[in-house]
Coordinates of C-alpha atoms in Angstrom, one line a residue:
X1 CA -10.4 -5.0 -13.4
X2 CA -13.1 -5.0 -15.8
X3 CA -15.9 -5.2 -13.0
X4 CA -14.5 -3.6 -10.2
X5 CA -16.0 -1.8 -7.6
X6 CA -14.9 1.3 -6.2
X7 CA -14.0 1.3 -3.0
X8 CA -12.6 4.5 -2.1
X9 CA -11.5 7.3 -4.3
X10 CA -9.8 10.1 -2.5
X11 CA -6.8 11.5 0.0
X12 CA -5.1 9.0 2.1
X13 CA -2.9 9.2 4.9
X14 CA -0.8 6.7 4.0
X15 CA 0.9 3.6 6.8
X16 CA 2.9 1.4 5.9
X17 CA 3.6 -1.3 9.0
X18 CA 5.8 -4.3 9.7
X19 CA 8.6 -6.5 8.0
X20 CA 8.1 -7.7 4.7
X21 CA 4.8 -5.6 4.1
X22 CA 5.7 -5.1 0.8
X23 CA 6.9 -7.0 -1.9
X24 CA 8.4 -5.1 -5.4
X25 CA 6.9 -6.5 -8.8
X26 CA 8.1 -3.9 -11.2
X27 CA 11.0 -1.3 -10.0
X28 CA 12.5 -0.1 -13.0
X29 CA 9.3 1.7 -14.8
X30 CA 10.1 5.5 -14.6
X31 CA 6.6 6.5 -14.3
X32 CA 5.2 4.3 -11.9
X33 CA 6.3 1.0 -9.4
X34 CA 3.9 -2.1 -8.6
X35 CA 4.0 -4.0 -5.1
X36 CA 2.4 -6.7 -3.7
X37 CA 1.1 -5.9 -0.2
X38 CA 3.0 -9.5 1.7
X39 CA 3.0 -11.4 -1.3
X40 CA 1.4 -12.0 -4.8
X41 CA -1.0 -15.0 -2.5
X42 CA -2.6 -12.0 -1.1
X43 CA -4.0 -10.5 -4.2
X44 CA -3.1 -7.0 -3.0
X45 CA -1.2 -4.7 -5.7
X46 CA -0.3 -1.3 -5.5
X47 CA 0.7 1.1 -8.5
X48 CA 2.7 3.5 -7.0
X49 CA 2.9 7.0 -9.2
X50 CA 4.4 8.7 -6.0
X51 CA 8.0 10.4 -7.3
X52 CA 9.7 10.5 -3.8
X53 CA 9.0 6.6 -2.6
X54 CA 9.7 5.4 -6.0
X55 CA 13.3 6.8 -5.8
X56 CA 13.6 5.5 -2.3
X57 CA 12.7 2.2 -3.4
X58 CA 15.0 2.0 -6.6
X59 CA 17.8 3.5 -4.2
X60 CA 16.7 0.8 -1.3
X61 CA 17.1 -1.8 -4.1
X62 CA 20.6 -0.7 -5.1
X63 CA 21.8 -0.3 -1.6
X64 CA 22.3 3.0 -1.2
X65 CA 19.4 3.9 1.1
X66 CA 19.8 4.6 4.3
X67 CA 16.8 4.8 7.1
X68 CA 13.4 3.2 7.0
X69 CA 11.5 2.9 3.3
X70 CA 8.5 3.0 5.6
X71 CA 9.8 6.7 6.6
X72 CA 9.7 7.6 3.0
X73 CA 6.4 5.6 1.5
X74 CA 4.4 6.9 4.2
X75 CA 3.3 9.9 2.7
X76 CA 0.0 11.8 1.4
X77 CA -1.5 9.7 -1.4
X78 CA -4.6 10.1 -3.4
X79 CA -5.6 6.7 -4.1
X80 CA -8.1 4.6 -6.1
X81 CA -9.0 1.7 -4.4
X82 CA -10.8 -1.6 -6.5
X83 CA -11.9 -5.0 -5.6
X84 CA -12.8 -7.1 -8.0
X85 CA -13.0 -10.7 -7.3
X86 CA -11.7 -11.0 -3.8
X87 CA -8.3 -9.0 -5.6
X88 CA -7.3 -5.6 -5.1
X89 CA -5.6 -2.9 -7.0
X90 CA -4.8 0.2 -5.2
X91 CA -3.5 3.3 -7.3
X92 CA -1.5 5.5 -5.5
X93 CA -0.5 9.7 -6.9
X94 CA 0.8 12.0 -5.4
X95 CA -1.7 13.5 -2.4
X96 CA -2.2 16.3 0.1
X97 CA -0.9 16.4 3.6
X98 CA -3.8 17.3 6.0
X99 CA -5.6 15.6 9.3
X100 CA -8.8 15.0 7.9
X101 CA -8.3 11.9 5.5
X102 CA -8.4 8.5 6.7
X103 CA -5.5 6.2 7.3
X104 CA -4.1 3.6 4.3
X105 CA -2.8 0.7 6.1
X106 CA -0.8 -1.8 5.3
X107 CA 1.0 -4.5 6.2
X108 CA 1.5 -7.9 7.1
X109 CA 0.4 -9.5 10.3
X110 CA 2.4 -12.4 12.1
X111 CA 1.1 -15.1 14.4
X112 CA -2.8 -12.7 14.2
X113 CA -1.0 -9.8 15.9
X114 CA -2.7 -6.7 15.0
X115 CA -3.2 -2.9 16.7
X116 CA -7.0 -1.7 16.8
X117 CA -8.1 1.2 15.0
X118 CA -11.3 2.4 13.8
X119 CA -11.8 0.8 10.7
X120 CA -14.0 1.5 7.8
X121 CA -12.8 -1.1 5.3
X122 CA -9.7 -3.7 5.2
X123 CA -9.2 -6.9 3.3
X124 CA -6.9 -9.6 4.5
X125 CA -5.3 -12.0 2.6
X126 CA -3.7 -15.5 4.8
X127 CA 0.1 -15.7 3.0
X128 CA 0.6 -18.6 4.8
X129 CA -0.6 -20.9 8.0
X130 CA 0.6 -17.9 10.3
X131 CA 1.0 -14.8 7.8
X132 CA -1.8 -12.5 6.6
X133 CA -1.8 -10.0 4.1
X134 CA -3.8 -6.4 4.8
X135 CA -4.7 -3.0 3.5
X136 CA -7.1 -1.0 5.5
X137 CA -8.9 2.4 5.9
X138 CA -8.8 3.8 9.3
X139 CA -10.5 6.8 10.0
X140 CA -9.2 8.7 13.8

């Protein structure tokens, strides 16, 4: 992302929400794994350097996960956020646990279904006629 702009370096609380809210490009690199927040049509990819949720998700893949991924990806993150273009890249490292930073959401919305937050940035991506793509900052 050549000419990206930055929007948000720093701590996250990190939320993921809702079926399908991620989809996995590239499981099997040891040092890092790259999603697609929905799908690839909403131009949202996260690069995931987080040790914890990488096992889960290479465990969820071979079936021998139990619980909710959610449960596990939703931890501290420090992130780089870039948009470039009307596409995304969000890098995700290990982070901090605390109160203070804002919230990472994402997801995917169904039939325009969506819970309120304060919000201090989000991009949404339509999937399809009735699915939308998002990844938000919410501040509480």
């Amino acid at each position: 992302m050549d000419n990206a702009v930055i929007i948000y370096r720093g701590n996250v609380r990190v939320y993921l929400q809702g079926m399908g809210a991620l989809q996995p490009v590239n499981i099997g690199n040891s040092e890092y794994h790259i999603y697609y927040v929905g799908t690839e049509e909403s131009s949202i990819i996260i690069k995931d350097h987080r040790h914890e949720p990488n096992q889960a998700a290479l465990a969820k893949l071979e079936n021998r996960f139990e619980g909710e991924f959610a449960d596990v990806f939703n931890q501290p993150a420090e992130v780089e956020i870039l948009e470039n273009e009307g596409k995304v890249e969000i890098e995700m490292l290990p982070g901090k646990q605390d109160a203070e930073s804002p919230i990472l959401w994402m997801g995917v919305i169904f039939d325009g279904k969506m819970s309120v937050h304060n919000i201090t940035w989000e991009t949404l991506k339509p999937i399809s006629a009735n699915v939308t793509a998002f990844a938000v900052l919410v501040n509480d």
